[in-house]
mmCIF file of C-alpha atoms in Angstrom:
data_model
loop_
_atom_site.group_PDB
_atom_site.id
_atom_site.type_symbol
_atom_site.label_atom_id
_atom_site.label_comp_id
_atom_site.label_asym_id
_atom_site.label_seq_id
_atom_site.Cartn_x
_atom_site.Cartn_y
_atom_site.Cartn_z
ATOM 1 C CA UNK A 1200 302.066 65.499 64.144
ATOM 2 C CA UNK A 1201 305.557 66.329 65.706
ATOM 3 C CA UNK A 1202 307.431 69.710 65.396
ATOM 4 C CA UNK A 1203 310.830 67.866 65.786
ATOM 5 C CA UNK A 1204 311.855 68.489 62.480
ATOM 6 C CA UNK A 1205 311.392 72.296 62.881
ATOM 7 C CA UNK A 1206 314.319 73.896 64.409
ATOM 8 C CA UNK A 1207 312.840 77.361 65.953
ATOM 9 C CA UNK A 1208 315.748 80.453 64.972
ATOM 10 C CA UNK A 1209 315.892 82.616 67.695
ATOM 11 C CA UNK A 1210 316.307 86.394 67.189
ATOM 12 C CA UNK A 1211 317.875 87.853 70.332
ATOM 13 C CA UNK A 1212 317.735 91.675 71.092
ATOM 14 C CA UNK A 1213 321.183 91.764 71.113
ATOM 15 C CA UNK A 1214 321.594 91.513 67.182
ATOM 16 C CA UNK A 1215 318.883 93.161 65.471
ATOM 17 C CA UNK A 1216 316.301 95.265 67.449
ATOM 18 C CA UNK A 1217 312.600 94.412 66.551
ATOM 19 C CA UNK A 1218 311.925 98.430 66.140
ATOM 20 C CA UNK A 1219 314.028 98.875 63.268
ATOM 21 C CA UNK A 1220 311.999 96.067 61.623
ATOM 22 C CA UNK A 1221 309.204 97.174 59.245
ATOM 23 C CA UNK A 1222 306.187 95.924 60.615
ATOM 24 C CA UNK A 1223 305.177 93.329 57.970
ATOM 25 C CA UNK A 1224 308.442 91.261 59.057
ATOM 26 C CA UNK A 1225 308.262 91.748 62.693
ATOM 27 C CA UNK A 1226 306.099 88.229 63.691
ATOM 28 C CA UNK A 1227 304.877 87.946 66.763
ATOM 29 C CA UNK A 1228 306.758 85.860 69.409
ATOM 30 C CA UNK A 1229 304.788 82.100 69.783
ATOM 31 C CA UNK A 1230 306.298 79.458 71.866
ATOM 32 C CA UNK A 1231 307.913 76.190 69.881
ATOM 33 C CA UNK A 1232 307.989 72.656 71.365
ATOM 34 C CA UNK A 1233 311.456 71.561 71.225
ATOM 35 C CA UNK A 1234 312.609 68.335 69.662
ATOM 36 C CA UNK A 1235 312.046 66.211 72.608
ATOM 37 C CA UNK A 1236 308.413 67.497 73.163
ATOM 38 C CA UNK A 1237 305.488 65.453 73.429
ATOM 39 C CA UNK A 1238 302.777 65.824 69.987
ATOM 40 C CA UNK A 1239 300.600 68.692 70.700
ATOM 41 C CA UNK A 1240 296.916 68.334 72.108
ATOM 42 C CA UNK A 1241 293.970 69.193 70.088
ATOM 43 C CA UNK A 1242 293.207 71.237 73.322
ATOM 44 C CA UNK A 1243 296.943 73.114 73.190
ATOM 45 C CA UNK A 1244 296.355 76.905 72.001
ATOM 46 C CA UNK A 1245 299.363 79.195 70.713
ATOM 47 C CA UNK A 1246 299.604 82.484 72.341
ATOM 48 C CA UNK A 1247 300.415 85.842 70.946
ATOM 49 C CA UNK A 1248 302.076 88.447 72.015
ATOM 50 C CA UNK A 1249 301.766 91.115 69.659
ATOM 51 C CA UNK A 1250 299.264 91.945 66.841
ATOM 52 C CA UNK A 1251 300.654 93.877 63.726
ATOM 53 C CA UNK A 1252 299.782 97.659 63.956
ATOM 54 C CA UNK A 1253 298.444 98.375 60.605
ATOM 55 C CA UNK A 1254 295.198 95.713 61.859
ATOM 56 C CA UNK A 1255 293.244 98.469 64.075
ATOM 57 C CA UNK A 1256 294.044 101.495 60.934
ATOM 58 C CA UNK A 1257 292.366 99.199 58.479
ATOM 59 C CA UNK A 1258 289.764 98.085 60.992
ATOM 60 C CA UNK A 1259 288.908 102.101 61.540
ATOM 61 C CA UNK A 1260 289.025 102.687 57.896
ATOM 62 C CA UNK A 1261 286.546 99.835 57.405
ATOM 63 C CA UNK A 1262 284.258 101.658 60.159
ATOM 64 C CA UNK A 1263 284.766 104.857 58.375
ATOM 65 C CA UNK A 1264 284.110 103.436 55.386
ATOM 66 C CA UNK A 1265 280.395 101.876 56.404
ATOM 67 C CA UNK A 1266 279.330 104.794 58.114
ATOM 68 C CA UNK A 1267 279.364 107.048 55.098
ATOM 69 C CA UNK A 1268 277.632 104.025 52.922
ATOM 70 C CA UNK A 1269 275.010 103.665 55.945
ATOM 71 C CA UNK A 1270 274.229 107.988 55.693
ATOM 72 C CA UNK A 1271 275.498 108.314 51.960
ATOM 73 C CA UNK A 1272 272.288 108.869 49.139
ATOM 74 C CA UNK A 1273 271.486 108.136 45.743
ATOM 75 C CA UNK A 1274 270.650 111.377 44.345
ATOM 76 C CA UNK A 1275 269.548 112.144 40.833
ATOM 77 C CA UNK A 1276 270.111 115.395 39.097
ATOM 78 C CA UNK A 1277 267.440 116.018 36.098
ATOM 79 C CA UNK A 1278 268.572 119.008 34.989
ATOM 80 C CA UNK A 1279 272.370 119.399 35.102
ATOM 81 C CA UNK A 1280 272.835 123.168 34.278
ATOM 82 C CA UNK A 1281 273.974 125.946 36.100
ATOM 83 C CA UNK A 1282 272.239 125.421 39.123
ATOM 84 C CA UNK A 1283 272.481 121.834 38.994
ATOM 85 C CA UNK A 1284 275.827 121.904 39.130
ATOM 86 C CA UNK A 1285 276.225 124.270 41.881
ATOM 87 C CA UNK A 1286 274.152 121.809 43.917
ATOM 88 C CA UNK A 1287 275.727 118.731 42.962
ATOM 89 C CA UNK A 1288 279.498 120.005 44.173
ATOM 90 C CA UNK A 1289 277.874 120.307 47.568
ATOM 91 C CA UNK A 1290 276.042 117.053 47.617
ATOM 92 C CA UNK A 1291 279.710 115.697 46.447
ATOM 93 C CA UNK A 1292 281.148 117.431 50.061
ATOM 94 C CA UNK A 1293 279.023 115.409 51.708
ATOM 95 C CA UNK A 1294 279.607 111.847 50.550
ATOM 96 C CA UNK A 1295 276.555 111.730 48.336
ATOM 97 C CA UNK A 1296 276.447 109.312 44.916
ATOM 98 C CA UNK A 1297 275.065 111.299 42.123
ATOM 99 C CA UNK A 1298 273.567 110.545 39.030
ATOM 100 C CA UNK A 1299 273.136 113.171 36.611
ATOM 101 C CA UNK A 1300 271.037 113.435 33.837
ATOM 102 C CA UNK A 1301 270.043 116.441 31.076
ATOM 103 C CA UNK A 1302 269.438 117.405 27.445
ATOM 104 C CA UNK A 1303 273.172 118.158 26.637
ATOM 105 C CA UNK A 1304 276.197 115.891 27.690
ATOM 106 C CA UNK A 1305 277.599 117.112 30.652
ATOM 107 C CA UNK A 1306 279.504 113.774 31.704
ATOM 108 C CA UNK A 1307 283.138 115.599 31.322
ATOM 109 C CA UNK A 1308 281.799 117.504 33.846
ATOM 110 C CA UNK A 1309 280.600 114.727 36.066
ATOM 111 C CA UNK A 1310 283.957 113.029 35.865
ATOM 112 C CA UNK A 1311 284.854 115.867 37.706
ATOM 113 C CA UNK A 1312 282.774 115.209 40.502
ATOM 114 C CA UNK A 1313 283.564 111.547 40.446
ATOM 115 C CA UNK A 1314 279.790 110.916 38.943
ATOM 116 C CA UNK A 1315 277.798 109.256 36.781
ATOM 117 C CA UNK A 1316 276.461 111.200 33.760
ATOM 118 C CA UNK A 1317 273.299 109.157 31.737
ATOM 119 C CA UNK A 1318 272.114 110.494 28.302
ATOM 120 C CA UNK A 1319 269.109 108.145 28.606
ATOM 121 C CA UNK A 1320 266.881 108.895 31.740
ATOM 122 C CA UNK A 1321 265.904 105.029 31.563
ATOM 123 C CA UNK A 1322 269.192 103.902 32.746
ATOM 124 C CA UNK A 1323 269.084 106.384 35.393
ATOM 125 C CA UNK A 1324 265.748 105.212 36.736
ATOM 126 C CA UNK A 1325 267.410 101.499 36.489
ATOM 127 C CA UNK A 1326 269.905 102.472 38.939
ATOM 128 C CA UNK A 1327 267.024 103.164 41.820
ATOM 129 C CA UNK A 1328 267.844 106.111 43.164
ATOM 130 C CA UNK A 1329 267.115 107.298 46.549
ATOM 131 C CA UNK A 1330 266.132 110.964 46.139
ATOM 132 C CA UNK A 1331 265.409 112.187 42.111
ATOM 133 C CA UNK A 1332 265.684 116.043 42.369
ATOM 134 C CA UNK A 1333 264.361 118.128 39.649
ATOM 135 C CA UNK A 1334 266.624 120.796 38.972
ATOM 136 C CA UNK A 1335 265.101 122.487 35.340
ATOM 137 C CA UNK A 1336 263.622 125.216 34.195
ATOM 138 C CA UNK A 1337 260.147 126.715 35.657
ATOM 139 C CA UNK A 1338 258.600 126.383 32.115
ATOM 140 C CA UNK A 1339 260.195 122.829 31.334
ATOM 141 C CA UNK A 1340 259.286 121.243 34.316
ATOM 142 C CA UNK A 1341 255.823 119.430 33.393
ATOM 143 C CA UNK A 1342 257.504 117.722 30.323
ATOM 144 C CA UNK A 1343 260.401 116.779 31.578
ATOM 145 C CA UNK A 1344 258.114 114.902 34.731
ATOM 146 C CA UNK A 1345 255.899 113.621 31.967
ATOM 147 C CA UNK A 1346 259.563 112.027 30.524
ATOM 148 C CA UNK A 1347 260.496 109.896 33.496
ATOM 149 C CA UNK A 1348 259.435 106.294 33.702
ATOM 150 C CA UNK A 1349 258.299 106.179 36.970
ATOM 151 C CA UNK A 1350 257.688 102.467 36.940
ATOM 152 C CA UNK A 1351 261.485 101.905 37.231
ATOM 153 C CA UNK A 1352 261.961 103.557 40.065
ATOM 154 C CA UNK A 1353 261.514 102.023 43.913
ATOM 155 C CA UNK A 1354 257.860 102.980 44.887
ATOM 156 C CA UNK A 1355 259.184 104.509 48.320
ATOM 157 C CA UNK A 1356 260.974 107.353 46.301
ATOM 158 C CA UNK A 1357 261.594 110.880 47.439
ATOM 159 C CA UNK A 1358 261.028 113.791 44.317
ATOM 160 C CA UNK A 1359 262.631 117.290 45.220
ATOM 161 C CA UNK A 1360 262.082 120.704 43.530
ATOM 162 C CA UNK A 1361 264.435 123.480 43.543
ATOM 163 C CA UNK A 1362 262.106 125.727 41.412
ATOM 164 C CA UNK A 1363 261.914 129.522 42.471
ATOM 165 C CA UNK A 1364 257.546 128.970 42.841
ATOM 166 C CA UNK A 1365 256.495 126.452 44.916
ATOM 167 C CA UNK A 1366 252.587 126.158 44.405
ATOM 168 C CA UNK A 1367 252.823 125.291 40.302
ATOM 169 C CA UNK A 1368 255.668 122.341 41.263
ATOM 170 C CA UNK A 1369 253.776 121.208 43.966
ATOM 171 C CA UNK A 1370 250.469 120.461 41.938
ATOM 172 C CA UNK A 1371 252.272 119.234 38.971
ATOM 173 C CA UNK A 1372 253.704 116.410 41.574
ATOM 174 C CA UNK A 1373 250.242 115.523 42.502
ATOM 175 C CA UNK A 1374 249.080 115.046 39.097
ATOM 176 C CA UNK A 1375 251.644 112.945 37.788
ATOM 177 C CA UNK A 1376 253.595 110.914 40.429
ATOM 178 C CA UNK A 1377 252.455 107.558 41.810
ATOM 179 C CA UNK A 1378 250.947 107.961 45.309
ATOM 180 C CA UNK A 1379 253.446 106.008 46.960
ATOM 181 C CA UNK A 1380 256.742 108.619 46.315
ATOM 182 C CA UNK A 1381 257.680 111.123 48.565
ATOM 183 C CA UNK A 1382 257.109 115.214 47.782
ATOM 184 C CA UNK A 1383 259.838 117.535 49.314
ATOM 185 C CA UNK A 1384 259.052 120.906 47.787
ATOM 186 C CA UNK A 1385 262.273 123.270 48.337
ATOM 187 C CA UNK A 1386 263.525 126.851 47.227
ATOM 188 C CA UNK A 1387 267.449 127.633 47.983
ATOM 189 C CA UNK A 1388 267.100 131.742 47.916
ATOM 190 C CA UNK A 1389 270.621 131.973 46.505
ATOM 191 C CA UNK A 1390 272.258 130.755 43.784
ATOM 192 C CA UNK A 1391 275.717 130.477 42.150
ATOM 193 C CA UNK A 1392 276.513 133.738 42.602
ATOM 194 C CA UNK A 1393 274.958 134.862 45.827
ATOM 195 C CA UNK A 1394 276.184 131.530 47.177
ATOM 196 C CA UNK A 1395 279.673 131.323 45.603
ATOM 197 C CA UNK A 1396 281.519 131.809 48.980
ATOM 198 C CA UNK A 1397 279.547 130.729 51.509
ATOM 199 C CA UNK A 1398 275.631 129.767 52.099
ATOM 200 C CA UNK A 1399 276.145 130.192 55.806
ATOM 201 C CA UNK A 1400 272.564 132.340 56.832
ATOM 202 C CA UNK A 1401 271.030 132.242 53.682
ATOM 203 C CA UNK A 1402 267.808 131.150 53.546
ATOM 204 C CA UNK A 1403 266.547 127.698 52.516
ATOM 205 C CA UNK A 1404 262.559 127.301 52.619
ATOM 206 C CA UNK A 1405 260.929 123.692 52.553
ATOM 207 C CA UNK A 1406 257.739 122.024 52.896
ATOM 208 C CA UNK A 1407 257.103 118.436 53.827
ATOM 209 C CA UNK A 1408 253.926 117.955 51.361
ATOM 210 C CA UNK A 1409 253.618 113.938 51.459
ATOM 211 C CA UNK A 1410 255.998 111.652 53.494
ATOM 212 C CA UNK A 1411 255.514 108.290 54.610
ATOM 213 C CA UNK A 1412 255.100 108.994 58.255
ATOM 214 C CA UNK A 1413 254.738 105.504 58.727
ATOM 215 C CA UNK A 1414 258.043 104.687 57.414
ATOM 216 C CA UNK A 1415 260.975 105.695 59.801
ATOM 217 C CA UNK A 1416 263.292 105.135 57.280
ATOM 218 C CA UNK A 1417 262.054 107.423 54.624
ATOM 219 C CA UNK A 1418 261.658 110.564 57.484
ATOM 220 C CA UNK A 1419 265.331 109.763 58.187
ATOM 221 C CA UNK A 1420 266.117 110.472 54.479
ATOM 222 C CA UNK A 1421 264.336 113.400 54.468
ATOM 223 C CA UNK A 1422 266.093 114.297 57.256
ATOM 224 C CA UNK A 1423 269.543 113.567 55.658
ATOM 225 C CA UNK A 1424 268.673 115.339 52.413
ATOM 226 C CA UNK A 1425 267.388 118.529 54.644
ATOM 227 C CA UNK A 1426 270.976 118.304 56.920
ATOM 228 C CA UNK A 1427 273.067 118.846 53.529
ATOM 229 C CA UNK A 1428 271.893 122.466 53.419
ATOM 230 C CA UNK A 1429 271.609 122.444 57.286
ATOM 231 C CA UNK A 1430 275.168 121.778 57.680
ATOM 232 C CA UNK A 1431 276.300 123.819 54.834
ATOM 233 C CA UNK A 1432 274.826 127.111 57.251
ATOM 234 C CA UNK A 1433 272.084 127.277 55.488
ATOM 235 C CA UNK A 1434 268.672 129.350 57.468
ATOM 236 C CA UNK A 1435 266.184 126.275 57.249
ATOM 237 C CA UNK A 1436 262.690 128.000 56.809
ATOM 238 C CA UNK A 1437 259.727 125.496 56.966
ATOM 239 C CA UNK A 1438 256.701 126.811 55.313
ATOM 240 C CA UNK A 1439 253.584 125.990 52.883
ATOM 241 C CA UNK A 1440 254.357 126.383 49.335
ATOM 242 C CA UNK A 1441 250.703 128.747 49.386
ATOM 243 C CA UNK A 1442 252.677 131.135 51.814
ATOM 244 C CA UNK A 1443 256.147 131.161 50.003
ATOM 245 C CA UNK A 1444 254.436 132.000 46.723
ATOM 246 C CA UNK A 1445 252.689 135.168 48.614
ATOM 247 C CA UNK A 1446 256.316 136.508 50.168
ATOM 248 C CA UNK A 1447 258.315 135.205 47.219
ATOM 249 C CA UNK A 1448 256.249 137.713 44.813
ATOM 250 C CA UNK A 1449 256.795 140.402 47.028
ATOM 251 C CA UNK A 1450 260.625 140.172 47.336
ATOM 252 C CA UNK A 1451 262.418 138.104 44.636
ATOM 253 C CA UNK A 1452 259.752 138.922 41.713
ATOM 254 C CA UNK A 1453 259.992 142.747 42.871
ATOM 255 C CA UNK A 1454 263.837 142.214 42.807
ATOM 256 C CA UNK A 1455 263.880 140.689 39.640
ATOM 257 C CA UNK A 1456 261.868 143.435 38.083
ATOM 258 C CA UNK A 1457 263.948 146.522 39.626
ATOM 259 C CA UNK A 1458 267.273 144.961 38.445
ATOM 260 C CA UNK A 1459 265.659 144.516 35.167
ATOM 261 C CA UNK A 1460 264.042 147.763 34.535
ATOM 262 C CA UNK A 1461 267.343 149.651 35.555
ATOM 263 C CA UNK A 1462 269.010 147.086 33.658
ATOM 264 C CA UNK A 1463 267.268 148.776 30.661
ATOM 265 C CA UNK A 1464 267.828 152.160 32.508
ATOM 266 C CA UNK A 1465 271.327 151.620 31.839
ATOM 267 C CA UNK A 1466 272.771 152.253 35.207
ATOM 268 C CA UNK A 1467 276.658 152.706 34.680
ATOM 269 C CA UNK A 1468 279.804 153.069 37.230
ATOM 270 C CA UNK A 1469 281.214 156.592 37.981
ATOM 271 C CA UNK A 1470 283.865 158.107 39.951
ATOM 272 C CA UNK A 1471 281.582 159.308 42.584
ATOM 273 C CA UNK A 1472 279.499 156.152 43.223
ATOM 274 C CA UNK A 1473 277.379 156.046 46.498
ATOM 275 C CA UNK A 1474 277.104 153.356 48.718
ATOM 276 C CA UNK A 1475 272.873 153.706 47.812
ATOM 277 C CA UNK A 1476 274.332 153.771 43.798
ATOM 278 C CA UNK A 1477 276.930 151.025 44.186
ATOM 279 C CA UNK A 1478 273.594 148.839 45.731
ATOM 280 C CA UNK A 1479 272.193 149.368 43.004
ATOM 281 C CA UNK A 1480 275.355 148.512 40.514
ATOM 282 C CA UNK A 1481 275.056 144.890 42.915
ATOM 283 C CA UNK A 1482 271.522 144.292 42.122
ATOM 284 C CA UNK A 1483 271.677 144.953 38.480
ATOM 285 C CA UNK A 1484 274.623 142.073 38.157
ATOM 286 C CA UNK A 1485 273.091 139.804 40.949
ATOM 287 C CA UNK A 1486 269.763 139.991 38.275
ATOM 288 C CA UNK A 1487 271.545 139.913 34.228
ATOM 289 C CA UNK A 1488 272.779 136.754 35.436
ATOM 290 C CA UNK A 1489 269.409 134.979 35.455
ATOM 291 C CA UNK A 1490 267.671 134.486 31.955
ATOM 292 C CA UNK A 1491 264.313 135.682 30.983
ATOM 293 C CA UNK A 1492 263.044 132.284 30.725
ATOM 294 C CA UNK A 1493 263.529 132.290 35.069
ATOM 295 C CA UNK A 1494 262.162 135.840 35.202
ATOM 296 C CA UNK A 1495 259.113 135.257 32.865
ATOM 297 C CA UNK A 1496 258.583 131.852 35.089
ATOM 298 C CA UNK A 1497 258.124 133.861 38.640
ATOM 299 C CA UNK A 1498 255.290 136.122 36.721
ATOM 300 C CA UNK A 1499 253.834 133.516 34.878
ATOM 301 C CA UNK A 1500 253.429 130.795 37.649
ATOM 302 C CA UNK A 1501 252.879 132.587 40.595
ATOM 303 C CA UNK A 1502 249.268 134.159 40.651
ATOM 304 C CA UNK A 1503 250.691 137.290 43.254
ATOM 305 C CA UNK A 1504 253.020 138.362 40.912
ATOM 306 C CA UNK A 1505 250.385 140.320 38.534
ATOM 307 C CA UNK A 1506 249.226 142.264 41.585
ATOM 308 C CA UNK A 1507 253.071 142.991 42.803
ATOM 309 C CA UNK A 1508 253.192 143.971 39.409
ATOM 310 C CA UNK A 1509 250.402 146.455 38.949
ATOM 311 C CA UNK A 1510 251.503 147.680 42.460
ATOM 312 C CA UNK A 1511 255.046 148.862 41.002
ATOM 313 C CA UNK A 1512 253.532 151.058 37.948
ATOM 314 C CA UNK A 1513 250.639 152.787 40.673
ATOM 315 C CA UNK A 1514 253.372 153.388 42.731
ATOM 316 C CA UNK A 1515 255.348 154.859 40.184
ATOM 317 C CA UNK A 1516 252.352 156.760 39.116
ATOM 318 C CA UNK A 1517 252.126 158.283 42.177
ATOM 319 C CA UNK A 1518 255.292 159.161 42.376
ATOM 320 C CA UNK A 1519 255.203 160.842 39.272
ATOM 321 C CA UNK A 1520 251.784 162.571 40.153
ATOM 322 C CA UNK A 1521 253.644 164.307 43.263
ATOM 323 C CA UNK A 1522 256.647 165.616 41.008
ATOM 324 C CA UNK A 1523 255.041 167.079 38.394
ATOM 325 C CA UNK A 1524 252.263 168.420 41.375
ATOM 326 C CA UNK A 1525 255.468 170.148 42.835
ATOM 327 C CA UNK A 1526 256.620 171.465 39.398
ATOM 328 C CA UNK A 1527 253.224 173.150 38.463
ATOM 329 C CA UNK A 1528 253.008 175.124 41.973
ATOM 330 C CA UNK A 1529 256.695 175.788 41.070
ATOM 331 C CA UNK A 1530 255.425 177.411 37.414
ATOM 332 C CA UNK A 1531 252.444 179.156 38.491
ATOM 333 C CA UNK A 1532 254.923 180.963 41.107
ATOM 334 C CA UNK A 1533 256.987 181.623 38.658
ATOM 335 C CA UNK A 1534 254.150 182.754 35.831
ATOM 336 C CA UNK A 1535 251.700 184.221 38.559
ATOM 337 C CA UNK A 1536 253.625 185.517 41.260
ATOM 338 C CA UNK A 1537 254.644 188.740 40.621
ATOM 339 C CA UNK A 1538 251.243 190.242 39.419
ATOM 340 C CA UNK A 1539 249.827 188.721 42.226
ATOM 341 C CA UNK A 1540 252.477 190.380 45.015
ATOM 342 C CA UNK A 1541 251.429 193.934 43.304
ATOM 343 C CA UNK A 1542 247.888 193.525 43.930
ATOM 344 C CA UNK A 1543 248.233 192.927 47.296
ATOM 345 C CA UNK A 1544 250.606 195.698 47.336
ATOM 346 C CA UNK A 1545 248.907 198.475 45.803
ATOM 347 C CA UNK A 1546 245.636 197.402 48.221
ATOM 348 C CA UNK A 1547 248.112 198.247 50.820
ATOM 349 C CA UNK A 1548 249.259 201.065 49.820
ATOM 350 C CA UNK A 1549 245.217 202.625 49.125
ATOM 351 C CA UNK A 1550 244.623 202.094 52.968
ATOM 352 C CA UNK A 1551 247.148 205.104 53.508
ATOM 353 C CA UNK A 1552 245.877 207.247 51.165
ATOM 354 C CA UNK A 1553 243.763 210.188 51.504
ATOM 355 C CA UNK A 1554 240.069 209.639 49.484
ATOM 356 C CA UNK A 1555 240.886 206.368 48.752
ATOM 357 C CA UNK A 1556 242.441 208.163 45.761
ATOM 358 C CA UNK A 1557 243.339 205.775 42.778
ATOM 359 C CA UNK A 1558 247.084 204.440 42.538
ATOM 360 C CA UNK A 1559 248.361 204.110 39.390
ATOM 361 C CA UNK A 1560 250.936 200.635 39.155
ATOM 362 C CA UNK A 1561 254.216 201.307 37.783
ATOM 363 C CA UNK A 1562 255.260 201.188 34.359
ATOM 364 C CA UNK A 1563 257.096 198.651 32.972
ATOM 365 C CA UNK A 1564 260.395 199.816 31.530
#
């Protein structure tokens, strides 16, 4: 085939300048046999001399683009409330697909976060999600597990708690999951509004129960689930769910119950609030947020919180013993005293006296 009939137009500098050109018209120069050219050789090659400039951008973007689907998970939200939500706009920072599932319809809400909302927890399971994270109430928990159809769902998955007790998640996982999943048991000590600014050094406890060590794969996605609240600032505190249940008694169930009882107190703002007062004022909103339902939860399902509990009233009972041991030394002073201080007095007084002789005490007026 001969390129005689193609007569080559040649752009010189001198008219138009190539820079002024948008990019998408600016061709690269290639070399044109002229009329009186020999046919080309299979073995002839064109060269170029420029590539268009938008080529590496969409290359980079494409690179971009498969990074975040290589590091990216599937998470599922059962239990889209509060909490949920607060979770799910962070998961949504990080790149993270989301499926969301709960009892009401929440999906205007997960068009927001550019998510999928699924009023039957079948199609959710269809989907095969990567991590399914169980985000309901302490008391709901074992039915809603008992709900999910487990059979749809890749044997190699990875169940997460966020519940505020660790021990009564961790054996309800046992009973009812396949052996093959994955148990992450996790507590994030804040919440939407202890965390509404910032979770940077707030703590986040964990505890690798069952992971397929065997798999590399499924410790990396532990890993990546973990880095969310890693990067986010979070204090990462590994422990046994056995251990957090025995500090979690003795700080956030003692919390709970102080902001509750002066909750009931009726603790009010005044003009000459203390900095010990206005602590107080902090903890009483930090705790009317949370419902009963939570509250009742920490007592019922962790076994220390009986004992923290009986602890509070015998230390209020002492402290009430001391007070009231003050005020009665403070009456019998005031009922006792005087008669007493005149006895002493008048034996004084006889030690001066000639005989011994009797001293009669004043009369009262």
């Amino acid at each position: 085939m001969l390129f005689s009939s193609v007569t080559p137009r040649i752009i010189t500098t001198a008219t138009v300048n190539p820079s002024l050109l948008p990019h998408s018209t600016y061709l690269p120069f290639i070399s044109l046999p002229s009329s009186s050219s020999k046919p080309l050789r299979k073995s002839s090659h064109l060269r170029i001399c420029a590539i268009d400039a938008a080529q590496p951008f969409d290359y980079e973007s494409q690179l971009q683009s498969q990074y975040l689907q290589s590091t990216s998970l599937k998470i599922a939200i059962i239990g889209f409330g509060n909490f949920g939500q607060f979770l799910a706009k962070a998961f949504v920072r990080h790149n993270h697909t989301l499926l969301l599932h709960s009892r009401s319809n929440y999906s205007h809400i997960a068009r927001q976060l550019n998510a999928h909302f699924y009023t039957n927890i079948h199609d959710l399971c269809e989907q095969h999600p990567d991590v399914v994270l169980i985000c309901t109430s302490i008391l709901s928990t074992e039915t809603v597990l008992k709900s999910i159809p487990f059979q749809r769902l890749k044997r190699s998955t990875l169940f997460v708690d966020v519940l505020s007790v660790k021990e009564f998640p961790r054996n309800l996982f046992f009973k009812y999951l396949p052996q093959d999943f994955d148990i992450l048991c996790t507590h994030p000590m804040f919440g939407p509004e202890s965390g509404k600014d910032s979770w940077v050094g707030l703590p986040f406890v964990y505890d690798k129960v069952r992971l397929g060590d065997d798999d590399e794969e499924r410790v990396t996605r532990v890993g990546r689930f973990l880095d969310i609240f890693a990067k986010e600032g979070c204090r990462m505190v590994e422990m046994s769910c056995a251990e957090h249940d025995r500090y979690a008694a003795g700080s956030q169930f003692v919390t709970h119950t102080m902001g509750r009882v002066l909750e009931r107190f009726g603790v009010e703002s005044s003009p000459i609030n203390t900095k010990g007062y206005e602590t107080l004022l902090d903890l009483v909103e930090n705790t009317k947020g949370d419902s009963f339902e939570l509250y009742y939860g920490l007592f019922m399902y962790n076994k220390n919180s009986l004992e923290q509990l009986e602890r509070l009233d015998m230390a209020f009972e002492a402290i009430k013993k001391d007070l009231f041991g003050q005020l009665h030394q403070v009456y019998r002073k005031q009922l006792f005293g005087n008669s007493e201080e005149e006895k002493r007095t008048l034996r004084s007084v006889q030690k001066f006296l000639p005989n011994g002789a009797h001293v009669e005490p004043p009369k009262e007026s």
